Short mmCIF file of N, CA, C and O in Angstrom, two decimals:
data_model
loop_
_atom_site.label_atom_id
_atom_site.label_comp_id
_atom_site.label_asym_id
_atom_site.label_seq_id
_atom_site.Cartn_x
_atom_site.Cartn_y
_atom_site.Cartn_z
N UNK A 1 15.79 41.76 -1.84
CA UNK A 1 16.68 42.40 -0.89
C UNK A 1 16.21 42.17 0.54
O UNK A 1 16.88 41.61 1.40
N UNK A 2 15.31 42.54 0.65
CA UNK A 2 14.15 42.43 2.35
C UNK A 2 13.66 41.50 2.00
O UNK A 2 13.08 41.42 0.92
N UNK A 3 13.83 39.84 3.43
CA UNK A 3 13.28 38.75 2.96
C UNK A 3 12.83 38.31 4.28
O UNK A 3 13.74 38.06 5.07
N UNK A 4 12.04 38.21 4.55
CA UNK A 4 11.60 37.37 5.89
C UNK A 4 11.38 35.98 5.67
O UNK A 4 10.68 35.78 4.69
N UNK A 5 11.82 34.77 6.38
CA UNK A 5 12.31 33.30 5.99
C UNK A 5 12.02 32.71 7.18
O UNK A 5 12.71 32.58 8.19
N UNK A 6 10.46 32.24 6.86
CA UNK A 6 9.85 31.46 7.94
C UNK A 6 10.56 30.01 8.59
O UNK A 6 11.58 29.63 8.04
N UNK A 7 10.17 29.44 9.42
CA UNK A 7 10.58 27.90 9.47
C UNK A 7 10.09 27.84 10.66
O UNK A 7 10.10 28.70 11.55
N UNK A 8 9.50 26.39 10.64
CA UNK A 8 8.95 25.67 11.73
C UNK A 8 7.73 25.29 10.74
O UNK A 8 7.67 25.58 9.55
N UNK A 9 6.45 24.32 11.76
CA UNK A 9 5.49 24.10 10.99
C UNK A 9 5.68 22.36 10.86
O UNK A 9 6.69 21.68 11.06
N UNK A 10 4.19 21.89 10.40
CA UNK A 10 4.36 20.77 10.11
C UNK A 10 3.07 20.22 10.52
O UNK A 10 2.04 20.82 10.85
N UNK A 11 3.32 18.87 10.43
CA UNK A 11 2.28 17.86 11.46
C UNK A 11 2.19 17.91 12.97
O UNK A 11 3.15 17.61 13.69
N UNK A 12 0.91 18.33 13.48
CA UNK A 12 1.63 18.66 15.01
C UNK A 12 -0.17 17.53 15.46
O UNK A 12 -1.09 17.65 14.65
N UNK A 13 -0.37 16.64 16.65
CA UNK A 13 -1.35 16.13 16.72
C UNK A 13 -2.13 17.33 17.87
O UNK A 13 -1.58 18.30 18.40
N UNK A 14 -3.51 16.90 18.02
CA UNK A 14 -4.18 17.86 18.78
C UNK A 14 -3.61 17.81 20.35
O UNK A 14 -3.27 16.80 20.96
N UNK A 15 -3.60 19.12 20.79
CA UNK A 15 -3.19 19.57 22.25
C UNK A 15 -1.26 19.35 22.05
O UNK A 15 -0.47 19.25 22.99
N UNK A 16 -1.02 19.34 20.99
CA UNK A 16 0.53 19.61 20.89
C UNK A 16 0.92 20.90 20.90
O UNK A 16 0.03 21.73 21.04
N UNK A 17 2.23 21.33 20.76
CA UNK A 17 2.85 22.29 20.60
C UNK A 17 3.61 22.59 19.49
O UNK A 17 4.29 21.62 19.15
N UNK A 18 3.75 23.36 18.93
CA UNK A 18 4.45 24.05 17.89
C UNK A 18 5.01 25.44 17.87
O UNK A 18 4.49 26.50 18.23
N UNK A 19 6.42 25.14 17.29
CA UNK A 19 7.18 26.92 17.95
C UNK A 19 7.50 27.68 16.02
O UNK A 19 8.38 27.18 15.32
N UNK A 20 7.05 28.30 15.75
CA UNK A 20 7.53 29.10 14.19
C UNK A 20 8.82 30.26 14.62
O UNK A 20 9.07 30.96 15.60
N UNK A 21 9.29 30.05 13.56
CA UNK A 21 9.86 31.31 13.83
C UNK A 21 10.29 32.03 12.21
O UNK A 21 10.19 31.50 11.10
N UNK A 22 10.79 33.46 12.59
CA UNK A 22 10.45 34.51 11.31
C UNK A 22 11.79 35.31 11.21
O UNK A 22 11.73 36.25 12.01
N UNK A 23 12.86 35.30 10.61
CA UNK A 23 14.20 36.18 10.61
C UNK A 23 13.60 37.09 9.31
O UNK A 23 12.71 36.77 8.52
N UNK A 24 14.25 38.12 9.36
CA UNK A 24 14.28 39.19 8.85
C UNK A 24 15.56 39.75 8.21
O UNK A 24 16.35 40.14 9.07
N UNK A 25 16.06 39.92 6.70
CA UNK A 25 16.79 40.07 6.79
C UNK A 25 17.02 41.11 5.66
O UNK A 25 16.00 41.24 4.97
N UNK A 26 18.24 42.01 5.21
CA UNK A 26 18.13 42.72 4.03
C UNK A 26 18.46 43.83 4.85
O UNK A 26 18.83 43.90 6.03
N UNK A 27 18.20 44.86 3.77
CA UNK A 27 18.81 46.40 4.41
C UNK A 27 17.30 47.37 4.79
O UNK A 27 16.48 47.92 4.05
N UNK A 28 17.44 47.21 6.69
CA UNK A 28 16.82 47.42 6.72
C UNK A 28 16.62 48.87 7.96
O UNK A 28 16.94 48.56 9.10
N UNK A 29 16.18 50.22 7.79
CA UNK A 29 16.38 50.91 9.03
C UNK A 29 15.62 50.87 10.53
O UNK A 29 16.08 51.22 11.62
N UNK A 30 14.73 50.50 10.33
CA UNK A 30 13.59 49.87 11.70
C UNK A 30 12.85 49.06 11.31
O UNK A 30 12.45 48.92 10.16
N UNK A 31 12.55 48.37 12.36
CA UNK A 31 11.68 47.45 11.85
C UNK A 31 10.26 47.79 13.11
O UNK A 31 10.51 47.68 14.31
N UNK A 32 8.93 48.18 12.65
CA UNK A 32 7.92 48.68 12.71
C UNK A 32 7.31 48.14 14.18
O UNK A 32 7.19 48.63 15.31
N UNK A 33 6.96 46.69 13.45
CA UNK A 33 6.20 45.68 14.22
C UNK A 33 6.25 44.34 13.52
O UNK A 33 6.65 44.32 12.35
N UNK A 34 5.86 43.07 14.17
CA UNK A 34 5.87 41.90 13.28
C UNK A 34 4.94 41.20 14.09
O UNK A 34 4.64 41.47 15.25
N UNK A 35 4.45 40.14 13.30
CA UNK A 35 3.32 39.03 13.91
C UNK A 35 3.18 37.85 12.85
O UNK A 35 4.00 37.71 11.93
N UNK A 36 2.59 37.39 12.95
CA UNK A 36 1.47 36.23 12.22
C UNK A 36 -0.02 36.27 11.90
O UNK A 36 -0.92 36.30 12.74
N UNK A 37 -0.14 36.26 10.84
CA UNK A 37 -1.33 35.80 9.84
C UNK A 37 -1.50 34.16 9.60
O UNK A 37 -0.46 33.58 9.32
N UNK A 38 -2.66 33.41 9.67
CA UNK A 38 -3.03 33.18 8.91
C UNK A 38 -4.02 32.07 8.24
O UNK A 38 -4.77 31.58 9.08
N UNK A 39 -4.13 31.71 7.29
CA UNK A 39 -5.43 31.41 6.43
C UNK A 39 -5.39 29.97 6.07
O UNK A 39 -4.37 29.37 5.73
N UNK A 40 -7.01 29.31 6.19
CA UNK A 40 -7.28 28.10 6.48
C UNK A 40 -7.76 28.00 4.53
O UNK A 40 -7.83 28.80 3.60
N UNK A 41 -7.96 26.85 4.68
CA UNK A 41 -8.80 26.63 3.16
C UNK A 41 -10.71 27.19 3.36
O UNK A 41 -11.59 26.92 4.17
N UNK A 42 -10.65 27.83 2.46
CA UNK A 42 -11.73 28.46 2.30
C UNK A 42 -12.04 29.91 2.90
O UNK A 42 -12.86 30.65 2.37
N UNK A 43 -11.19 30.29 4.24
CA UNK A 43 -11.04 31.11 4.12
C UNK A 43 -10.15 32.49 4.15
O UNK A 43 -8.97 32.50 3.81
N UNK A 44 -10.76 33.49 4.55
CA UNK A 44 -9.65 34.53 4.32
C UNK A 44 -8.51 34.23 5.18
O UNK A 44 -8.39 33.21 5.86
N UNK A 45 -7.65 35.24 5.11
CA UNK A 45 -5.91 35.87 5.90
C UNK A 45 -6.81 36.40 7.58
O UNK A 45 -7.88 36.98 7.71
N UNK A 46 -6.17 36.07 8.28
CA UNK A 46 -6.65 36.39 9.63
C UNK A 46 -5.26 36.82 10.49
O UNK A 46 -4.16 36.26 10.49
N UNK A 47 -5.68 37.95 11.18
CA UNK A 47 -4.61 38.22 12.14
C UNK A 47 -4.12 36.97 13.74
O UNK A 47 -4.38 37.17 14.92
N UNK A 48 -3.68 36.25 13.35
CA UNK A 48 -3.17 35.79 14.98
C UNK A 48 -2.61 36.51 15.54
O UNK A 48 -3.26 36.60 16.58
N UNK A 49 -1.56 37.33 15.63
CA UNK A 49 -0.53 37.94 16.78
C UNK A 49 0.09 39.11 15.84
O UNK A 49 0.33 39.18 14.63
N UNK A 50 0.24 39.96 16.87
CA UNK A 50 0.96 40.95 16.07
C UNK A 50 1.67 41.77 17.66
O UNK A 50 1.11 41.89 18.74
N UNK A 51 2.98 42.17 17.26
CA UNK A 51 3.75 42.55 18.30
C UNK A 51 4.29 43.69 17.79
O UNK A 51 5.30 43.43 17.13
N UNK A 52 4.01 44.96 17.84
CA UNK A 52 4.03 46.25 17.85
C UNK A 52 5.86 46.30 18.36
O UNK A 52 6.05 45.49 19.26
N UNK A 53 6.97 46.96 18.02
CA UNK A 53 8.21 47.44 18.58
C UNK A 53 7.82 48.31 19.74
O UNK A 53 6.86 49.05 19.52
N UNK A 54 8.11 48.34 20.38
CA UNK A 54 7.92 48.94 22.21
C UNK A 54 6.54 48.94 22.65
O UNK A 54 6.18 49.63 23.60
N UNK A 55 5.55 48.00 21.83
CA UNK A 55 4.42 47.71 22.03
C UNK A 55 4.19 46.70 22.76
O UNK A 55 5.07 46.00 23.24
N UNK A 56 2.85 46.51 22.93
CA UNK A 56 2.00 45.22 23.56
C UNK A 56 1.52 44.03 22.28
O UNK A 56 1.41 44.10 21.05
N UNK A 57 1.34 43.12 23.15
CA UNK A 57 1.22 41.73 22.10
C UNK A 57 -0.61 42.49 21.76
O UNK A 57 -1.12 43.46 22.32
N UNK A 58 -1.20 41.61 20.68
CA UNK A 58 -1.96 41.52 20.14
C UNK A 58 -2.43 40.26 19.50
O UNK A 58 -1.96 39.71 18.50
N UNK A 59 -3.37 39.92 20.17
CA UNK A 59 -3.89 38.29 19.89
C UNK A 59 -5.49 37.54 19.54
O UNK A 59 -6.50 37.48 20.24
N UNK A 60 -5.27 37.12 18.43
CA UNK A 60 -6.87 36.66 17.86
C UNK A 60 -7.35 35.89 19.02
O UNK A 60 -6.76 35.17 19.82
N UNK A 61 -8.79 36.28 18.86
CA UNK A 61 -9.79 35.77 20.41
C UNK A 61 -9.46 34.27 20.57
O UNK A 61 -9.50 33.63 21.61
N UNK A 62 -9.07 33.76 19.12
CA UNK A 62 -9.45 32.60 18.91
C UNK A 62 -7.88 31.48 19.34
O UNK A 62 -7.89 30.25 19.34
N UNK A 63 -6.59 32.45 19.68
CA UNK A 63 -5.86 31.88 20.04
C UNK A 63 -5.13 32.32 21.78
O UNK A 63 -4.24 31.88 22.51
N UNK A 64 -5.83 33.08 21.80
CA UNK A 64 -5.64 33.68 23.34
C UNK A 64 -5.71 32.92 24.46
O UNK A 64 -6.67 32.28 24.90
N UNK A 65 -3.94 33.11 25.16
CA UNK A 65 -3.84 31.81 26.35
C UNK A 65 -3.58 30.53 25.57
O UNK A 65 -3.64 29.53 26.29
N UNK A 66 -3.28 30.27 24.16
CA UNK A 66 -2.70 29.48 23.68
C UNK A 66 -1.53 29.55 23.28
O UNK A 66 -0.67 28.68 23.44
N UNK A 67 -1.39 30.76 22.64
CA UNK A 67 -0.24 30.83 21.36
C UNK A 67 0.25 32.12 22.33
O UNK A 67 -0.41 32.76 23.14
N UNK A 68 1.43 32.22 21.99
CA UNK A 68 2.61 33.55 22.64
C UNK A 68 3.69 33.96 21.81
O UNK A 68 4.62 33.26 21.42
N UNK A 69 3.43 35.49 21.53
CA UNK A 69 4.40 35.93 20.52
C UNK A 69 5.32 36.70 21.18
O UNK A 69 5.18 37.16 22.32
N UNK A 70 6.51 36.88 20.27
CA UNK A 70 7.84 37.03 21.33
C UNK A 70 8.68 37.81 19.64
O UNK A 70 8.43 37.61 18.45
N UNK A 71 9.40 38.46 20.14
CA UNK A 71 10.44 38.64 19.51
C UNK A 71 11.36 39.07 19.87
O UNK A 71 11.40 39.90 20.77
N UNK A 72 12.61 38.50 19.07
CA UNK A 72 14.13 38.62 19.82
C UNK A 72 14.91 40.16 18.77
O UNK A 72 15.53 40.03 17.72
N UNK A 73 14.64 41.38 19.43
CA UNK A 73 14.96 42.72 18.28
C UNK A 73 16.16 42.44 17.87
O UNK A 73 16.17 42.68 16.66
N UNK A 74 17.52 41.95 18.33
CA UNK A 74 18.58 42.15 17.98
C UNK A 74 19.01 41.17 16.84
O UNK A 74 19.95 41.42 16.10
N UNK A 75 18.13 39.85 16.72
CA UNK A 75 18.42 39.49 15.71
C UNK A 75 16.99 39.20 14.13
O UNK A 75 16.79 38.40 13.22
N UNK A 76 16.19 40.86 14.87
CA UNK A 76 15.06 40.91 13.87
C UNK A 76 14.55 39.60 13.62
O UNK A 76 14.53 39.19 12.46
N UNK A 77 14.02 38.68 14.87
CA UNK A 77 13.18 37.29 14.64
C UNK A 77 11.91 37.43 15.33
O UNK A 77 11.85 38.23 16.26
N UNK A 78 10.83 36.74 14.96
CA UNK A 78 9.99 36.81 15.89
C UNK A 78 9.33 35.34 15.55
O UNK A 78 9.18 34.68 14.52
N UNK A 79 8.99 35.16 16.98
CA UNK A 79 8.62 33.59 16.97
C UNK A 79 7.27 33.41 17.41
O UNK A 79 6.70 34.34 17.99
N UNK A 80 6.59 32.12 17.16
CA UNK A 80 4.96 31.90 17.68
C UNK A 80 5.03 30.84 18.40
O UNK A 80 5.27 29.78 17.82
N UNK A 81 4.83 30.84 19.80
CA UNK A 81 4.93 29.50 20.37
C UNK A 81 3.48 29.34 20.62
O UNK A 81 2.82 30.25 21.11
N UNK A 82 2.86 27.95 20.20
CA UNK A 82 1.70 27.55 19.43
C UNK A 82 1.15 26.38 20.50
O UNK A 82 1.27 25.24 20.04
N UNK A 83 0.65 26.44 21.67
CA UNK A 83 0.00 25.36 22.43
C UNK A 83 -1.29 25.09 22.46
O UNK A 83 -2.10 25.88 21.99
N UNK A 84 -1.66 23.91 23.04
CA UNK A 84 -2.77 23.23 23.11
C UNK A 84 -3.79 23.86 21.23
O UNK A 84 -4.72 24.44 20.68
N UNK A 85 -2.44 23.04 21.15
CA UNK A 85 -3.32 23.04 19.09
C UNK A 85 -4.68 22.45 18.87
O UNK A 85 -5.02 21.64 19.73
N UNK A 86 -5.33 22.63 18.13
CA UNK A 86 -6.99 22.48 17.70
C UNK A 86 -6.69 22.01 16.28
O UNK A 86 -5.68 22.40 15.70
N UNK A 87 -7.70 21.03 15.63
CA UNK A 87 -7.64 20.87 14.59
C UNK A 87 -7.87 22.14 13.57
O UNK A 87 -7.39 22.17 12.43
N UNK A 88 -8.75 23.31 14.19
CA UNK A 88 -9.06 24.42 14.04
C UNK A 88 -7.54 25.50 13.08
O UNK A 88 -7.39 26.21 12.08
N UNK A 89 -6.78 24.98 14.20
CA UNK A 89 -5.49 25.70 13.87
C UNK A 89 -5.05 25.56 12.46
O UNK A 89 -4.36 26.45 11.94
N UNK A 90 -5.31 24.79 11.98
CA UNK A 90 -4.53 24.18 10.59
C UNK A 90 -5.22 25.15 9.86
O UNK A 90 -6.40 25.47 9.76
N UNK A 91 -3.87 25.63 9.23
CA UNK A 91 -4.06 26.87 8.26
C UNK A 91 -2.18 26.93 8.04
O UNK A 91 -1.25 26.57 8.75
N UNK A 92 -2.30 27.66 6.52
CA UNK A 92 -0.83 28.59 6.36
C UNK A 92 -0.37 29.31 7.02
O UNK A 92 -1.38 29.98 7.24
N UNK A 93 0.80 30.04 7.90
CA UNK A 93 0.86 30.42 8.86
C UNK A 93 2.04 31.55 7.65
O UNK A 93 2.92 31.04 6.95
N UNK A 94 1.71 33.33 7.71
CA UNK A 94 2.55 33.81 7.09
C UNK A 94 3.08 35.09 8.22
O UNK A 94 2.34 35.66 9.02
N UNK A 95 4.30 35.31 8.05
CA UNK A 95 5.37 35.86 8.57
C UNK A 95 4.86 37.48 8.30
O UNK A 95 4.81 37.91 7.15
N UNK A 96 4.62 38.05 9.08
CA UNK A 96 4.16 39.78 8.60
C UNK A 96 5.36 40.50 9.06
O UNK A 96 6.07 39.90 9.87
N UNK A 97 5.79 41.99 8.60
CA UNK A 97 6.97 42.78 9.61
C UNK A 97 6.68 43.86 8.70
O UNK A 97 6.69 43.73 7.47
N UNK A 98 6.41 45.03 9.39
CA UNK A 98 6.58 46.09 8.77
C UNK A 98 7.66 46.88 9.37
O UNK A 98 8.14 47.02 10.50
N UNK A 99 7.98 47.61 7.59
CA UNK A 99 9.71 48.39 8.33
C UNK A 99 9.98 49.47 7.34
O UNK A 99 9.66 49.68 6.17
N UNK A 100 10.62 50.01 8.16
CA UNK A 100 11.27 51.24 7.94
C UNK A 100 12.38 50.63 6.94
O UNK A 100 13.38 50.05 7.36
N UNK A 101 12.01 50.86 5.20
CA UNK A 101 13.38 50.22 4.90
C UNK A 101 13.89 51.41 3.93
O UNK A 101 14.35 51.07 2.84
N UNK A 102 13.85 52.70 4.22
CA UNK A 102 14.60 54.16 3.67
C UNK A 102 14.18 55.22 4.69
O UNK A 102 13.13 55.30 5.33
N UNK A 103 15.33 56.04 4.68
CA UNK A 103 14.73 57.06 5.24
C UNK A 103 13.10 57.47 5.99
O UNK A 103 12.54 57.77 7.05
N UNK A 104 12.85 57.16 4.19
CA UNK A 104 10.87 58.13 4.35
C UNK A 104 10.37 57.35 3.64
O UNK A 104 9.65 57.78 2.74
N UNK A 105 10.61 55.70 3.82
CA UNK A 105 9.46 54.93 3.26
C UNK A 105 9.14 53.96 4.27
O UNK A 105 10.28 53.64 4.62
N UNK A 106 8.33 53.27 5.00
CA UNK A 106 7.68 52.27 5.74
C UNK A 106 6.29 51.57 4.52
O UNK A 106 5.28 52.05 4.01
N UNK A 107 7.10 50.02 4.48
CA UNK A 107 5.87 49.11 3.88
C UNK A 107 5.70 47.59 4.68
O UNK A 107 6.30 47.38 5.74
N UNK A 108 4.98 46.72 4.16
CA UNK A 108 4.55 45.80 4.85
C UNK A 108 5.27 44.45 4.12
O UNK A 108 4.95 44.44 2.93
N UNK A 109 6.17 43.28 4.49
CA UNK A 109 6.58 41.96 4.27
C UNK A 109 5.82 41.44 4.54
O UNK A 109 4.99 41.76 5.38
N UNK A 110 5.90 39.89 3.53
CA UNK A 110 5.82 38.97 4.18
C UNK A 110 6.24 37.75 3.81
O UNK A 110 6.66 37.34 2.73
N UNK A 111 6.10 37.30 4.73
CA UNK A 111 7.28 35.47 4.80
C UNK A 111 6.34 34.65 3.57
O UNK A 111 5.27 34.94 3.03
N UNK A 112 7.20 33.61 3.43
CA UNK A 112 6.62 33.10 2.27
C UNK A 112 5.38 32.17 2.73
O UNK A 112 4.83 31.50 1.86
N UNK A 113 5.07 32.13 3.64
CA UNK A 113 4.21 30.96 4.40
C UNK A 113 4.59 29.31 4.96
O UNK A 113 5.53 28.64 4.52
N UNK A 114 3.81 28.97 5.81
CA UNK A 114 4.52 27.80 6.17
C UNK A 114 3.34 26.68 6.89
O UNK A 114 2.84 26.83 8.01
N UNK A 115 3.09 25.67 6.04
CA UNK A 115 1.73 25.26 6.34
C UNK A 115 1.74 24.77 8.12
O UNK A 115 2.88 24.72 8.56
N UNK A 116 0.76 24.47 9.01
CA UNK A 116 0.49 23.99 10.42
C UNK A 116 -0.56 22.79 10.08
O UNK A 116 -1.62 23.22 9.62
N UNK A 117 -0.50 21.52 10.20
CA UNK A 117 -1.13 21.19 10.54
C UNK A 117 -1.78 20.13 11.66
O UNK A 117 -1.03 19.31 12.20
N UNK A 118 -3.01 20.18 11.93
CA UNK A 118 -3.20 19.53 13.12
C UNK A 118 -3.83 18.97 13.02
O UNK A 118 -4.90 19.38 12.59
N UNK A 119 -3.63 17.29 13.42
CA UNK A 119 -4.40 15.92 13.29
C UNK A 119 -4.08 14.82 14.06
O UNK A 119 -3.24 14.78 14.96
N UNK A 120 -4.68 14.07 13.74
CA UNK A 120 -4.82 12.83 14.64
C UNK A 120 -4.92 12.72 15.86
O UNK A 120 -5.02 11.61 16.38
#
C-alpha cells in the first residue's frame, strides 16, 4: 500500500554529479521526515541526509558541502543532489520516510534501493 520508488543512480565518474530521487506514495496522513541511507560492500547502513518536515537538513560528515537534500512536500518526493562524487561514494543508496500512516500509528519506509556507482 505505502511504497516509496526510488530512481536515479548509476555509473557516475569521479567529481561528477548525480541527482536521486524518492516519491512516496499510498495512503498516507503525514509524512514525518525523509532522507537517505546508505551501505557500501562490507559495510553497515549509514545515514547520509535526513530532512526532518519543518526541520533542518542533516548530513553525514562524510558528505557535507557535497550532497544537498531537498524535498518537494506537495508531491511527497525527496531528492539527493550528489556532487563532486568520490569513489568512496559507491554504495546502495536507500530511500527512508517516516509517516504518519493512521491516526495513532507512525513507522519507518523504505525505498527499495538503488545502486551509485563511482569510477573511472
Amino acid at each position: 500500500q505505502v511504497q516509496l520508488v526510488e530512481s536515479g543512480g548509476g555509473l557516475v565518474q569521479p567529481g561528477g554529479s548525480e541527482r536521486l530521487s524518492c516519491a512516496v506514495s499510498g495512503s498516507i496522513f503525514s509524512t514525518k521526515s525523509m532522507g537517505w541511507y546508505r551501505q557500501a560492500p562490507g559495510k553497515q547502513r549509514e545515514m547520509v541526509a535526513v530532512l526532518p518536515t519543518g526541520g533542518s537538513s542533516n548530513y553525514a560528515d562524510s558528505v557535507k558541502g557535497r550532497f544537498t537534500i531537498s524535498r518537494d512536500n506537495a508531491k511527497n518526493t525527496v531528492y539527493l543532489q550528489m556532487n563532486s562524487l568520490k569513489p568512496e561514494d559507491t554504495a546502495v543508496y536507500y530511500c527512508y520516510a517516516f509517516l504518519q500512516v493512521s491516526r495513532w500509528y507512525e513507522t519507518e519506509y523504505w525505498g527499495q534501493g538503488t545502486q551509485v556507482t563511482v569510477s573511472s
